[in-house]
Structures are given as structure tokens and as C-alpha cells.
CSV table of C-alpha atoms and ligand atoms in Angstrom, one decimal:
chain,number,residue,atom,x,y,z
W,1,UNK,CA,2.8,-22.8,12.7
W,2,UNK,CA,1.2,-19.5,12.5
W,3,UNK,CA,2.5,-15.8,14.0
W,4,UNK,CA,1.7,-12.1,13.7
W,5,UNK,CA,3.3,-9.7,14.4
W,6,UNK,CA,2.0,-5.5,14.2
W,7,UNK,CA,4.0,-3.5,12.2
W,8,UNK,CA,6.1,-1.5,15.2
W,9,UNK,CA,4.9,1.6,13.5
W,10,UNK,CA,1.4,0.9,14.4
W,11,UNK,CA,1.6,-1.1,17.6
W,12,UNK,CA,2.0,2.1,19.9
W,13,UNK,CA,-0.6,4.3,18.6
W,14,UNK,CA,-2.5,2.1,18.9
W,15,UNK,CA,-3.9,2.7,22.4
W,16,UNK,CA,-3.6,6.6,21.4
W,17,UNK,CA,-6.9,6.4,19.8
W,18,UNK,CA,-6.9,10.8,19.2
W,19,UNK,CA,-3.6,10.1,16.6
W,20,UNK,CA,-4.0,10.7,13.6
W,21,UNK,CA,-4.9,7.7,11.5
W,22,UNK,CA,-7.9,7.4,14.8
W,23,UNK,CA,-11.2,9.0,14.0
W,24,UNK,CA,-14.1,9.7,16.8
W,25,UNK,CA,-17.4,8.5,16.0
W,26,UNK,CA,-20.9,9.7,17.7
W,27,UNK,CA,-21.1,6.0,19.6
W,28,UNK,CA,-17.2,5.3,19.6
W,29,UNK,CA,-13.6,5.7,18.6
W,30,UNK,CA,-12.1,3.8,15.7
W,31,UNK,CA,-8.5,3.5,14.0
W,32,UNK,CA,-7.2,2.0,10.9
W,33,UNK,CA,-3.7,0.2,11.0
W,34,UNK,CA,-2.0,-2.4,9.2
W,35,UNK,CA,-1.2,-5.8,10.6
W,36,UNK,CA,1.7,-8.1,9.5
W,37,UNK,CA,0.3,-11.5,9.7
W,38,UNK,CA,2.3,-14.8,9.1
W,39,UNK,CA,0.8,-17.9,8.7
W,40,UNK,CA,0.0,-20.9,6.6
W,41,UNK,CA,-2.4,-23.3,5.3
W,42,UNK,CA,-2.9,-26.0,2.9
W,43,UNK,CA,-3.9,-24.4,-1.0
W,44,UNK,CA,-4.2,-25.8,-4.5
W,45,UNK,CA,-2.7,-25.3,-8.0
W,46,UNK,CA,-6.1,-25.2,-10.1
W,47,UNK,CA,-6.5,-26.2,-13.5
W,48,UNK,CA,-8.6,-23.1,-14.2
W,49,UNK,CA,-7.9,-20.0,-16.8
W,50,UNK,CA,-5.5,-17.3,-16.8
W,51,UNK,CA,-7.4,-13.9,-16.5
W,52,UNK,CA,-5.1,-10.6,-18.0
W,53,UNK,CA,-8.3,-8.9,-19.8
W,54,UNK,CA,-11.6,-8.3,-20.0
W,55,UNK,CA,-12.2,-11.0,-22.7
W,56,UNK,CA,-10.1,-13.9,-20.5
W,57,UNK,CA,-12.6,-12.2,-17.1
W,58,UNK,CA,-15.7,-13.0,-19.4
W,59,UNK,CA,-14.3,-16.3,-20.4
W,60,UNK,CA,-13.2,-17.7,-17.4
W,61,UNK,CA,-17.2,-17.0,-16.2
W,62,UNK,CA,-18.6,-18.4,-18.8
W,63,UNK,CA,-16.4,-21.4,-18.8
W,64,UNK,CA,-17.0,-22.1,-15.4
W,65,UNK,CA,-20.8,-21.7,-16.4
W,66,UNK,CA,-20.9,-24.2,-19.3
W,67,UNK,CA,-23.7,-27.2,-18.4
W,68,UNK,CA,-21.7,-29.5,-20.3
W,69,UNK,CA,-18.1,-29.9,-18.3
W,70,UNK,CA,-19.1,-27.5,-15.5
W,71,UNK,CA,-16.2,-27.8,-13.4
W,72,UNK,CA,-17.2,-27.5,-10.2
W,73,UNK,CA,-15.2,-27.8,-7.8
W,74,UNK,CA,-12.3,-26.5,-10.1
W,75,UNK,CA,-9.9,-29.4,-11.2
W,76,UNK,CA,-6.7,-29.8,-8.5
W,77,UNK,CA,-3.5,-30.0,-10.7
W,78,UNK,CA,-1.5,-30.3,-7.7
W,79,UNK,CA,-2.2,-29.8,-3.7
W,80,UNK,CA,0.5,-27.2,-2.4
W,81,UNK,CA,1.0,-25.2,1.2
W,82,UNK,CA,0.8,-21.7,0.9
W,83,UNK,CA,3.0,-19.8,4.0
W,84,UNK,CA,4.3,-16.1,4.5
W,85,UNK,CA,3.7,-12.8,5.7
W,86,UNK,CA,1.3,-10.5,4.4
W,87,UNK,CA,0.4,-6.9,5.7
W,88,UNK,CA,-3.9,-7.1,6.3
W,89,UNK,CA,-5.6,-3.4,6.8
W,90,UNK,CA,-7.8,-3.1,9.5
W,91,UNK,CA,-10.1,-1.1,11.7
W,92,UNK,CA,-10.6,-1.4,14.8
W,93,UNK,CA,-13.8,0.4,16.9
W,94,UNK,CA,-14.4,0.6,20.4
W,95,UNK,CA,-17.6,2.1,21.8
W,96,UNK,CA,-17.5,4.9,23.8
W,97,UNK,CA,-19.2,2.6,26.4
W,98,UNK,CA,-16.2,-0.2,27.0
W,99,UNK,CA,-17.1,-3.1,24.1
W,100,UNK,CA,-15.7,-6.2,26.4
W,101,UNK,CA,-17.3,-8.4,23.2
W,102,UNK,CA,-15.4,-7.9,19.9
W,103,UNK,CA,-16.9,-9.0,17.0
W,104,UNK,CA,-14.7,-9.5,13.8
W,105,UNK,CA,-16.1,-8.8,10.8
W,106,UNK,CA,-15.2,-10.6,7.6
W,107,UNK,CA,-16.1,-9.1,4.1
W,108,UNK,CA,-17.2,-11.3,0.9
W,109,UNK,CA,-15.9,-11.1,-2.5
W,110,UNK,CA,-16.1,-8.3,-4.5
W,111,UNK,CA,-15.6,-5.7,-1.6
W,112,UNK,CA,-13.4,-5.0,1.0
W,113,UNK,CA,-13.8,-4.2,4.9
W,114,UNK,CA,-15.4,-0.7,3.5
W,115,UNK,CA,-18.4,-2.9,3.2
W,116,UNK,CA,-19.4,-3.3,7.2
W,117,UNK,CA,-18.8,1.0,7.0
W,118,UNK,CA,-20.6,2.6,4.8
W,119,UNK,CA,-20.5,6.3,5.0
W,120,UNK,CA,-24.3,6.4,4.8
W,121,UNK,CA,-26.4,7.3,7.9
W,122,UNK,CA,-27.9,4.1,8.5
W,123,UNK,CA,-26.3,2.0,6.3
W,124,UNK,CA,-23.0,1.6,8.5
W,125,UNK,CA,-22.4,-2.0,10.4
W,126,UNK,CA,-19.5,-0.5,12.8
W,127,UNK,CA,-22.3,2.6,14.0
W,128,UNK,CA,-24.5,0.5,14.4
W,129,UNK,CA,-22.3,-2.2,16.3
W,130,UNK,CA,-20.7,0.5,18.5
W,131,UNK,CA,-24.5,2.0,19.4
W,132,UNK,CA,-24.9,-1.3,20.7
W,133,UNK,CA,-22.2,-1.7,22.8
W,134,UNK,CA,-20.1,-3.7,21.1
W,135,UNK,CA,-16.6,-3.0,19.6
W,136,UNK,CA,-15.6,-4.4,16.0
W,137,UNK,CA,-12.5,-5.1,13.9
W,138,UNK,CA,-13.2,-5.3,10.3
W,139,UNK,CA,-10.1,-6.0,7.5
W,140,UNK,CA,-9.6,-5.9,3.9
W,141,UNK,CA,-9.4,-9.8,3.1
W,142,UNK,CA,-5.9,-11.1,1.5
W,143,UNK,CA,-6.3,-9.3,-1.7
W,144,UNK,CA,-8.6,-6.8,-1.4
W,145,UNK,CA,-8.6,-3.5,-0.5
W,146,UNK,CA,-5.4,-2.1,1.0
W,147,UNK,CA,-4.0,-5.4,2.1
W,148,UNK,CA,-1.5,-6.9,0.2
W,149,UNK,CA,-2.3,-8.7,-3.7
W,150,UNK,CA,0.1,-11.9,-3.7
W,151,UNK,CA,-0.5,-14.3,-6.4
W,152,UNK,CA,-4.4,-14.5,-7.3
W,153,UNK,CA,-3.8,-18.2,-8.6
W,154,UNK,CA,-1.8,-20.1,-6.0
W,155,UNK,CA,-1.9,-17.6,-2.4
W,156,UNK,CA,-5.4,-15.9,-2.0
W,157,UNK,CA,-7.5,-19.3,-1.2
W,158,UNK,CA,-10.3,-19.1,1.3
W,159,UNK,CA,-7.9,-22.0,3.5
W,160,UNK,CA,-5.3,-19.3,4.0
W,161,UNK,CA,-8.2,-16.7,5.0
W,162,UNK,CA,-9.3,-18.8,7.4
W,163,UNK,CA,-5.5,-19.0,9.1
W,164,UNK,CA,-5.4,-15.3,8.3
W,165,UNK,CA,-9.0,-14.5,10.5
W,166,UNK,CA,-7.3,-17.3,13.2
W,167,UNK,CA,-4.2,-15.0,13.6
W,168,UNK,CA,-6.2,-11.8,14.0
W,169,UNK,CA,-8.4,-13.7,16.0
W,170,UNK,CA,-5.5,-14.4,18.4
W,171,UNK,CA,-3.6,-11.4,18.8
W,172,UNK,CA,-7.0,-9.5,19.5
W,173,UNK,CA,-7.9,-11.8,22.6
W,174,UNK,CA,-3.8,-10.7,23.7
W,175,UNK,CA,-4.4,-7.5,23.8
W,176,UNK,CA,-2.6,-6.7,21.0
W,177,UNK,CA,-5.3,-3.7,20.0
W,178,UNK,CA,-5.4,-2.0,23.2
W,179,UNK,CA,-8.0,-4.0,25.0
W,180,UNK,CA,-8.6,-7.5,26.0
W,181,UNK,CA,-12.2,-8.5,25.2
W,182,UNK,CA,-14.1,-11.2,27.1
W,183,UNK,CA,-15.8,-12.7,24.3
W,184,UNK,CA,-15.4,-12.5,20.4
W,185,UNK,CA,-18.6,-12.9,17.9
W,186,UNK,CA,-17.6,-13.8,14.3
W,187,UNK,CA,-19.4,-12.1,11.9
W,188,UNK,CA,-19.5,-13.0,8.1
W,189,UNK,CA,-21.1,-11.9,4.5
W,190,UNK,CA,-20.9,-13.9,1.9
W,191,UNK,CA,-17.5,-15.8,1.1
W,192,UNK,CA,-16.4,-14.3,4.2
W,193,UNK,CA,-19.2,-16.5,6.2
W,194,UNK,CA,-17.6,-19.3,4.3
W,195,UNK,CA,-14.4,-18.5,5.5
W,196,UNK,CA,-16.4,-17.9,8.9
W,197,UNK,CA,-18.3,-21.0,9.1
W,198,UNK,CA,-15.0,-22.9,8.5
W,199,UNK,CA,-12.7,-21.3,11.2
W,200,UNK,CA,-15.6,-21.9,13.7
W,201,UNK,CA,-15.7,-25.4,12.5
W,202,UNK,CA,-12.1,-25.4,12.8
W,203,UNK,CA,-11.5,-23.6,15.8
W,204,UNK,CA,-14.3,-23.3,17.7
W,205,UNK,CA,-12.3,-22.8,20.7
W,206,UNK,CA,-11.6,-19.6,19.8
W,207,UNK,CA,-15.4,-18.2,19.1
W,208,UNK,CA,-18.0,-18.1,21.4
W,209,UNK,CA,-20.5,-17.1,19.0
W,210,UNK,CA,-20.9,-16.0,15.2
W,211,UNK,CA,-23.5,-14.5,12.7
W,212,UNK,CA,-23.5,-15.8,9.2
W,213,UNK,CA,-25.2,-13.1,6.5
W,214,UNK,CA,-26.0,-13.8,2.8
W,215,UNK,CA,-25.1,-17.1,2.7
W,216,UNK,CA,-26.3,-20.8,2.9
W,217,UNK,CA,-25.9,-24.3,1.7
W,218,UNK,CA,-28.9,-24.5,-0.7
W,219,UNK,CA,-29.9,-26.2,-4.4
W,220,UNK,CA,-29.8,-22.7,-5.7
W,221,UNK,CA,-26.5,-21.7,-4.7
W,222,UNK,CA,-24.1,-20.3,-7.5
W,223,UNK,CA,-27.4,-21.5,-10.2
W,224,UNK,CA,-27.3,-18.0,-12.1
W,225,UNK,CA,-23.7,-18.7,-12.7
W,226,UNK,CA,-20.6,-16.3,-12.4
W,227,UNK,CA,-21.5,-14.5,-15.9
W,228,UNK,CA,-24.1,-12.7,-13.9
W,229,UNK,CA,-21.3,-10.9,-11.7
W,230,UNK,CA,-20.4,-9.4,-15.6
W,231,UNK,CA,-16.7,-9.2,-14.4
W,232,UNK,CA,-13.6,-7.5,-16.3
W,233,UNK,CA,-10.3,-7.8,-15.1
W,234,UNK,CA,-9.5,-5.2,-12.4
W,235,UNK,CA,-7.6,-2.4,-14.1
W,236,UNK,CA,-4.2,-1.8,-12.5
W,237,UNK,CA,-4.3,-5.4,-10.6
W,238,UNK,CA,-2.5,-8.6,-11.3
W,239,UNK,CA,-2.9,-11.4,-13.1
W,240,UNK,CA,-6.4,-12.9,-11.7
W,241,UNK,CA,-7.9,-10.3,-10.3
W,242,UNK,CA,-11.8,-9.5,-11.4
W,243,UNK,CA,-13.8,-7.2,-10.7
W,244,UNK,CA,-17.6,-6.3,-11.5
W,245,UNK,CA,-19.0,-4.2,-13.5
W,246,UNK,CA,-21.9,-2.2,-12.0
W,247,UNK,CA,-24.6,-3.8,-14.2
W,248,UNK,CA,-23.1,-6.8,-12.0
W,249,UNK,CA,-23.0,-5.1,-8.9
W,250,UNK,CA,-26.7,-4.7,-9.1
W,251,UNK,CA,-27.1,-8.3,-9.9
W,252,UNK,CA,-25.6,-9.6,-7.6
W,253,UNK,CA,-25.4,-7.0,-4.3
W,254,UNK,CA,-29.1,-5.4,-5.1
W,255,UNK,CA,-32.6,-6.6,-5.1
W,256,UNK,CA,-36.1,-5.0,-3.5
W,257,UNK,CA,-35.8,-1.6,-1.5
W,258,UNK,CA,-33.1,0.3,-2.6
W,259,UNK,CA,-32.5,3.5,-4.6
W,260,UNK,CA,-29.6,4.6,-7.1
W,261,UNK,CA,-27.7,6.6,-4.4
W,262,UNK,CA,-27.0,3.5,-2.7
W,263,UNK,CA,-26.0,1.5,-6.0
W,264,UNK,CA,-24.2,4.4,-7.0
W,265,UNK,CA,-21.9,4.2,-3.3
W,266,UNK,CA,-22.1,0.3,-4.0
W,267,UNK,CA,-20.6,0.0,-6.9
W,268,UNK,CA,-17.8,2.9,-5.1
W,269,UNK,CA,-16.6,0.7,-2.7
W,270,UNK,CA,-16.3,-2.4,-4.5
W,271,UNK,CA,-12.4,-4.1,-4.9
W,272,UNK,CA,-11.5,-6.9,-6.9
W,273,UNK,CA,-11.3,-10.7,-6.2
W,274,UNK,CA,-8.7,-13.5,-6.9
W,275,UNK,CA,-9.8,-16.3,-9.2
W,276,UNK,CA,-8.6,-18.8,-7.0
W,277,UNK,CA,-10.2,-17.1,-4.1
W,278,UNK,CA,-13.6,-18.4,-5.8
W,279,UNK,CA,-12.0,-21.6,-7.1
W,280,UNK,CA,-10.7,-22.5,-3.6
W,281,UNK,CA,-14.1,-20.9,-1.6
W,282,UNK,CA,-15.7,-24.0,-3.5
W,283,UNK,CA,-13.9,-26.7,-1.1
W,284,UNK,CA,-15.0,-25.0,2.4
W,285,UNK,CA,-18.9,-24.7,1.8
W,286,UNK,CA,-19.6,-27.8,3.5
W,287,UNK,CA,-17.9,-26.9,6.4
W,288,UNK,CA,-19.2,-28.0,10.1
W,289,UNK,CA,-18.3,-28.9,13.4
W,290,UNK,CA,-18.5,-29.0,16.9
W,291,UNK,CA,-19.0,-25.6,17.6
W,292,UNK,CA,-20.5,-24.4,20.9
W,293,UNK,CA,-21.7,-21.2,20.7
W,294,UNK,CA,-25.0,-19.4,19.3
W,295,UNK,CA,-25.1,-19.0,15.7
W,296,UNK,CA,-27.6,-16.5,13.7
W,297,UNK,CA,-28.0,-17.3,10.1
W,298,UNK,CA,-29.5,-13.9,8.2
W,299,UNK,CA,-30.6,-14.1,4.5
W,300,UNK,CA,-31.5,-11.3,2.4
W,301,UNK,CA,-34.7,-12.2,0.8
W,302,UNK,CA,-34.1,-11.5,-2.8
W,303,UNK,CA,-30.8,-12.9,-2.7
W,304,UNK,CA,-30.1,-13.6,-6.6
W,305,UNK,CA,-26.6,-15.9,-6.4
W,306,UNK,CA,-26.7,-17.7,-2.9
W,307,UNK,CA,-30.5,-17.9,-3.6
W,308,UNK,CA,-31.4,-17.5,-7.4
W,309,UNK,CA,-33.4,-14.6,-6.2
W,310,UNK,CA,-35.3,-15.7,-2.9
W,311,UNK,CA,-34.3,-16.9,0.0
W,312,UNK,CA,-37.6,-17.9,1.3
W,313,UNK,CA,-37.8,-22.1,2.1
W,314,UNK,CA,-34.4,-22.3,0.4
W,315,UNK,CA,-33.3,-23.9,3.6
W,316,UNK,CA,-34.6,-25.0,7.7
W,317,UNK,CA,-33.5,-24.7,11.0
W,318,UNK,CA,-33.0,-28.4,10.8
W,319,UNK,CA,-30.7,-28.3,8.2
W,320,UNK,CA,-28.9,-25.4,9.8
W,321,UNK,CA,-28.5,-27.8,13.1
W,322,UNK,CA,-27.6,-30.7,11.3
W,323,UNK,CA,-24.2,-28.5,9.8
W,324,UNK,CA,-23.8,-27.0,13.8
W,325,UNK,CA,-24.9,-30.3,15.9
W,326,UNK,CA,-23.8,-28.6,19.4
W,327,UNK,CA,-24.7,-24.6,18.6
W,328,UNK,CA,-26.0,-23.8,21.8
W,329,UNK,CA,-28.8,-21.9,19.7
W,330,UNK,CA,-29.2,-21.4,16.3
W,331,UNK,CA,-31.8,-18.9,14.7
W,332,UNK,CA,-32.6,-18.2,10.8
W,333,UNK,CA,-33.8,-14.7,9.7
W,334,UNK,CA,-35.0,-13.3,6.5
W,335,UNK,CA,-34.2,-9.7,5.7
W,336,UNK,CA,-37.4,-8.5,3.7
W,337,UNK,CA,-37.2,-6.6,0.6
W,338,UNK,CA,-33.1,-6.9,0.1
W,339,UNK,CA,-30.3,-7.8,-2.3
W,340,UNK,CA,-27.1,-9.8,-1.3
W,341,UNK,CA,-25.3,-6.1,0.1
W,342,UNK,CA,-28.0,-6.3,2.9
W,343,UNK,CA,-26.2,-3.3,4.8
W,344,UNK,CA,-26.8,-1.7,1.2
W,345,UNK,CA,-30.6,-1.5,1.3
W,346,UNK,CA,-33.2,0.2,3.3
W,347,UNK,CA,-34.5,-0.9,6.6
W,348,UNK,CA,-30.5,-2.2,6.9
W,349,UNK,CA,-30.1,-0.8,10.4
W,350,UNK,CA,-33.7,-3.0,11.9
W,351,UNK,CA,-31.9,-6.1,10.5
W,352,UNK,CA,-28.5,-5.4,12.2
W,353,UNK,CA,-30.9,-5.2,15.4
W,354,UNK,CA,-32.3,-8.7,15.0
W,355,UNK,CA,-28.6,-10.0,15.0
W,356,UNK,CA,-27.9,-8.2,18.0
W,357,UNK,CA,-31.2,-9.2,20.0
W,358,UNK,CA,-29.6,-12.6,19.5
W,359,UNK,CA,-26.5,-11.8,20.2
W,360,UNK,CA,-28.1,-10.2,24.0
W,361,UNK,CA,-30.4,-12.5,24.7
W,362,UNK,CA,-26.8,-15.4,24.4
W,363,UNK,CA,-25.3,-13.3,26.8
W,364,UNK,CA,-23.0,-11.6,23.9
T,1,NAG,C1,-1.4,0.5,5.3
T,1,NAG,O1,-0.7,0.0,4.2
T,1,NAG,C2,-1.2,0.6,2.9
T,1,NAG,C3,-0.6,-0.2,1.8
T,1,NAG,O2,0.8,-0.3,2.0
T,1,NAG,C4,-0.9,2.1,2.9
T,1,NAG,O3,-1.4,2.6,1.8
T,1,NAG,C5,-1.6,2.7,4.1
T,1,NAG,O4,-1.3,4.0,4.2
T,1,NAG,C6,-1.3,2.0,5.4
T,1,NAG,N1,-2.1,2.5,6.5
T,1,NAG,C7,-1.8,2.7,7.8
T,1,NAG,C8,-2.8,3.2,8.7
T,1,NAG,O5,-0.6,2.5,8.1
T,2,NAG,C1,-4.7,-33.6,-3.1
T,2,NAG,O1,-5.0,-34.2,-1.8
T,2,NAG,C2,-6.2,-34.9,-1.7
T,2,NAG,C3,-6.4,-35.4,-0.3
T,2,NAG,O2,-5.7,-34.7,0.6
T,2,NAG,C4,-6.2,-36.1,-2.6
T,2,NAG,O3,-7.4,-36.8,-2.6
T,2,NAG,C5,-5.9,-35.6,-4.0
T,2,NAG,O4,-5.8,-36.7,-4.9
T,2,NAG,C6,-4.7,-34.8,-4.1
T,2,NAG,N1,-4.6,-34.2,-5.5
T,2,NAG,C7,-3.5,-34.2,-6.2
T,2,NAG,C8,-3.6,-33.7,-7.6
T,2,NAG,O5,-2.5,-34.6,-5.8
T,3,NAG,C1,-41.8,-20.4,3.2
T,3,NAG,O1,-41.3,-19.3,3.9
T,3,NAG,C2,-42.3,-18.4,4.3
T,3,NAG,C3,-41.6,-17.1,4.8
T,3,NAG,O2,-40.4,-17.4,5.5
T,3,NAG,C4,-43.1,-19.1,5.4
T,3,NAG,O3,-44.1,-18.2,5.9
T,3,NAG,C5,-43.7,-20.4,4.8
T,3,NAG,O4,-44.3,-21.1,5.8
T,3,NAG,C6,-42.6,-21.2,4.2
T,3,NAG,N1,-43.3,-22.3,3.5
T,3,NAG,C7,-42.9,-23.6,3.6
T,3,NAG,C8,-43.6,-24.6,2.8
T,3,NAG,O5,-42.0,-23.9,4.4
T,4,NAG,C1,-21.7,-32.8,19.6
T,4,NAG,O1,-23.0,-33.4,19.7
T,4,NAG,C2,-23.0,-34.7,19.4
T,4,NAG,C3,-24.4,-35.2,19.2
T,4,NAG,O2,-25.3,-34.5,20.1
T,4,NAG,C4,-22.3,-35.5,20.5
T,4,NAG,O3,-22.3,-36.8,20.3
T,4,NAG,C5,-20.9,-34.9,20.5
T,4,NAG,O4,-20.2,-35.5,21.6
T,4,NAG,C6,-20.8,-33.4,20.7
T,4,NAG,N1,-19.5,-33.0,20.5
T,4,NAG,C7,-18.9,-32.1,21.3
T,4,NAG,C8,-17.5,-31.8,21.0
T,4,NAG,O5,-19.5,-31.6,22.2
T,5,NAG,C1,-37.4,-4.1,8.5
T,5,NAG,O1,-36.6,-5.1,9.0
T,5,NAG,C2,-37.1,-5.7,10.2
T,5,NAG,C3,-36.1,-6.7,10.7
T,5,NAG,O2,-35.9,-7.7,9.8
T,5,NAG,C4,-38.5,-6.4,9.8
T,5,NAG,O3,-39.1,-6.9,10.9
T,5,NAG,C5,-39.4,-5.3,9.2
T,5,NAG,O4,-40.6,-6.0,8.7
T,5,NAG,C6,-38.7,-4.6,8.0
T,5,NAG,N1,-39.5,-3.5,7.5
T,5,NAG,C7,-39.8,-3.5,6.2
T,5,NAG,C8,-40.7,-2.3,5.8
T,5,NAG,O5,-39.5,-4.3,5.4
């Protein structure tokens, strides 16, 4: 069913870490390439508004927001299969030290893989990753970034993001980025630990462990509604792309210890979303499964649209083990003091720590 493929381009520098799309790093080496992926998945035809302005981005919110039809989950007109090929950006970092595990990093909405990099000291996910030993791929989802933007409506659906993370799952363990790692970790934030959570429940063959940041089933999920994200439609973009405006970004990404420099760089690297990317999201938070491996759930505290503000009690370890019956362990953190962008916020790099302490002491 599913197939990808390097663009030939890129599949030869790629062990030539010193070319010139490669960059060394204090702790490791990294380079960004571009990855033809083909694959396909069930998706949806939505019955959900048309967004070509900033009045239609506001509206569609709002609508979806309205107590007295709130549609949620977004009406089906029509169940479809999306299929094709799609070029997905990438980096990929590997610590001067070896990096047999890989972990593969999967942005949320509203960003792309810049997110996991910030070109802060001590805000950076990939430093910090590398300083421990481990090597990391991070991408621009379907639709963000510098990966391809197909049809917001009916292609970028978190189904086909989950086939998309399978493929680059794959070709990693072959070798196809110059190394062959012994394990992979799956790492998400946000709607990328929804897309996360499902490919582990999906393919938990091809995980042998996962950390899921800034999100959780919970009664407070999605309560301050999408017209506190105060989007616009993304200038230059298709049809159904939004983006936030930074009074939104703050809302949503910020909370507790932070300062404007770091809103400032937050609101920088942010990248649109596709409607139906949030439409389709809606279907997969439920997802569970067999999965094997260690899990480590990390909330930011002040969390204001997984967690209407606080994450505190908002969920429990039983519930958590109830979703992941055969985790061999399962942990739950709270990142003190931080908004939803907990790489963002000060005191980011001693929460990265906590994940891999877990990580180490699960053998990853
Ligand atoms: C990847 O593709 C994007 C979009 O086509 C392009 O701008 C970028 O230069 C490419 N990057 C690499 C490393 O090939
Ligand atoms: C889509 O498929 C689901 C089950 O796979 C079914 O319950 C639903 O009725 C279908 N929706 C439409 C509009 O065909
Ligand atoms: C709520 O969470 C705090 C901090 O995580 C914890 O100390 C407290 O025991 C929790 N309270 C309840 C009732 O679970
Ligand atoms: C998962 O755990 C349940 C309950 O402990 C058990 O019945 C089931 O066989 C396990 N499944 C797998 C695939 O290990
Ligand atoms: C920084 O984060 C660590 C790890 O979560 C936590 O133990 C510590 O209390 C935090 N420090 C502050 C000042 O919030």
C-alpha cells in the first residue's frame, strides 16, 4: 500500500554529513533534505466552511464554537481515500557520540518541525536530544512548513499523517538516512501526539517506545474553543489554510515563565494549518491499543486549550493505562510554570531531561 522513495538528489549526500545543506552542531551533526513519500489512508469530505479570508478564518472558529449546534466531530458528507506522493522536509541529527536510538519528532498545529529547534540556547529539543545521546528526525507535517500544501479540505487529515510518520518510520529503520538505529522513540506535541498516539496504536510494531507532550484526553480539552487561536487565513496559502495571529499565539502556545523574546521567536516560526487537519484530528483522539513499549505523558501546567489553563488533576495514571493496557511503563509529568510551546518557556531544557531519564532508565 504505502512506499517512499528519497528524492535521488538527496539520497547520496546524505551520508556526506559536511555538504552543504549539513550543518555541525556542538553535540552533533544534522542535515535537512526532502523526502518523497507515497502512501495512503482513509479521509473524509467534511461538511465544514470554506476559509479564503480573514472574515471566513474567524467564522469558521466561531462556528465551530457555537453551544447551540456545536459540531463536533465535524459532519462526514462523504468517507473518501486520500493516496499520492508528497515531498515532506526533514532534518535529520546524529550525535557526535553514535545515536543507535532515533527518536522522530512530530510537530502540532500551528508550527512546523522548526518547533523541536529553536535557535535559542536552551530552548532547542534536537541540542538537547543530541547532548543526550540520542539522534532525531524532525519534519514539516503535510502542509506545513516546507512540505508540500495539497488540498486543506480533502488531503491534509491527521489519518494520512499517521501513514506519512509510518513511511518515514520505515525507511529510517532501512537505513535510508545513513544509519540503521536499534530502536526508535516517537515523540509528539500536540496534534502531532494525536497523530503519535494513533500510529503507536496502529503500529506498535514499529515503536518501542514514545513520549506524548501537550496533550491528553480530558473534560477540558478544546473548552476555550478555536476563537481563542484568533486565526486569519494564511496570506499567500490556499484555500483552508489558517494561521494565528500572535495575540493567539500567546493564548494558546504561552502561559507562566516566559518573556517577550521568546513570544516574539514564537510567533516567528509559526506556519499555517489545514481546516481539515483539525476537522479530521477530531476522529483519532480516542486512539489506543496494544502498544508495548514505555510511554511518558508531559503536560505543561498552564496549558490553556488541551487543559483550559491547568493541567493539574485533569487526568491519572489510571486513565493513562486504561488507553495503553500493555505499556510496559507509563509515567505522567507536569511541566511547572509553562504554556502549550513547552520548549518555548524557561526551565524547557530540565523538562526535556525528565523525558529522557525515562527514556534511560527503559533502556532507550
Ligand atoms: C526542499 O523542498 C523545498 C520546497 O520545494 C525547497 O524550498 C528546499 O530548498 C528543498 N530543500 C532541500 C534540502 O532540498
Ligand atoms: C463513513 O464510514 C463510516 C464507517 O466506516 C460509516 O459509519 C458512515 O456512515 C460513513 N459516512 C458516510 C457519509 O458515508
Ligand atoms: C492535584 O495535582 C497536584 C499536583 O500534581 C497534586 O499534588 C494533588 O494531589 C492533586 N490532587 C488531587 C485531588 O488529585
Ligand atoms: C494486552 O493486555 C490485555 C490485558 O492485560 C491482554 O488481555 C492482552 O492479551 C494484551 N494484548 C497484547 C497484544 O499483548
Ligand atoms: C524546572 O523543571 C523541572 C523538571 O520538570 C522541575 O523539577 C523544576 O521544579 C522546574 N523549576 C522551576 C523553577 O519551575
Amino acid at each position: 500500500m504505502t512506499r517512499a522513495l528519497l528524492y535521488l538528489a538527496t539520497l547520496f549526500p546524505l551520508c556526506a554529513w559536511a555538504s552543504p545543506a549539513g550543518s555541525s552542531r556542538k553535540y552533533g551533526d544534522c542535515k535537512e533534505l526532502n523526502v518523497s513519500v507515497t502512501t495512503s489512508s482513509r479521509g473524509y469530505v467534511f461538511d465544514i466552511p470554506k476559509v479564503n479570508n480573514d472574515i471566513e478564518a474567524t467564522f469558521w472558529a466561531i462556528n465551530f464554537d457555537t453551544w447551540s449546534h456545536k459540531p463536533n466531530p465535524e459532519p462526514i458528507l462523504k468517507n473518501t481515500t486520500i493516496s499520492g506522493t508528497y515531498n515532506i522536509h526533514a532534518q535529520v541529527c546524529v550525535p557526535k557520540s553514535g545515536g543507535d536510538v532515533l527518536q522522530i519528532a512530530t510537530h502540532g498545529a500551528y508550527y512546523d518541525g522548526r518547533y523541536w529547534d529553536a535557535k535559542l540556547e536552551g530552548h532547542s529539543y534536537v541540542n538537547a536530544a543530541l547532548q543526550a545521546g540520542y539522534s532525531i528526525l524532525t519534519y514539516d507535517r503535510l502542509g506545513t512548513g516546507q512540505s508540500d500544501k495539497p488540498d486543506a479540505y480533502t488531503v491534509v487529515q491527521a489519518q494520512f499523517e499517521v501513514e506519512i510518520l509510518r513511511e518515514l518510520t520505515v525507511i529510517s529503520k532501512n537505513g535510508a538516512f545513513g544509519f540503521k538505529p536499534k530502536k526508535i522513540v516517537h515523540v509528539g506535541h500536540s496534534f502531532g501526539s494525536i497523530v503519535t498516539s494513533a500510529f503507536i496504536a496502529t503500529y506498535p510494531a514499529l515503536s518501542d517506545g514514545a513520549i506524548i507532550t501537550g496533550y491528553v484526553l480530558n473534560e477540558h480539552l478544546g473548552e476555550v474553543g478555536r476563537s481563542s487561536w484568533n486565526v486569519q487565513h494564511a496570506t499567500n496559502w490556499p484555500s483552508g489554510y489558517v494561521t494565528m495571529q500572535k495575540s493567539g499565539i500567546q493564548a494558546t502556545f504561552f502561559g507562566g515563565d516566559f518573556t517577550p523574546d521568546l513570544l516574539d521567536y514564537g510567533d516567528k516560526i509559526k506556519s499555517p494549518t489545514a481546516v481539515a487537519e483539525i476537522a479530521s484530528g477530531g476522529l483519532l483522539v480516542m486512539a489506543s491499543g496494544p502498544f508495548k513499549g514505555p510511554i511518558h505523558y508531559i503536560l505543561p501546567e498552564l496549558d490553556f486549550f488541551i487543559c483550559a489553563g491547568d493541567c493539574k488533576n485533569v487526568t491519572s495514571l489510571e486513565a493513562l493505562k486504561h488507553t495503553f493496557p500493555n505499556a510496559s511503563s507509563i509515567q505522567l509529568d507536569i511541566q511547572p510554570n509553562t504554556g502549550h510551546a513547552l520548549p518555548l518557556h524557561h526551565n524547557a531544557t530540565a523538562g526535556f531531561q525528565v523525558s529522557f531519564e525515562f527514556l534511560r532508565r527503559n533502556s532507550l
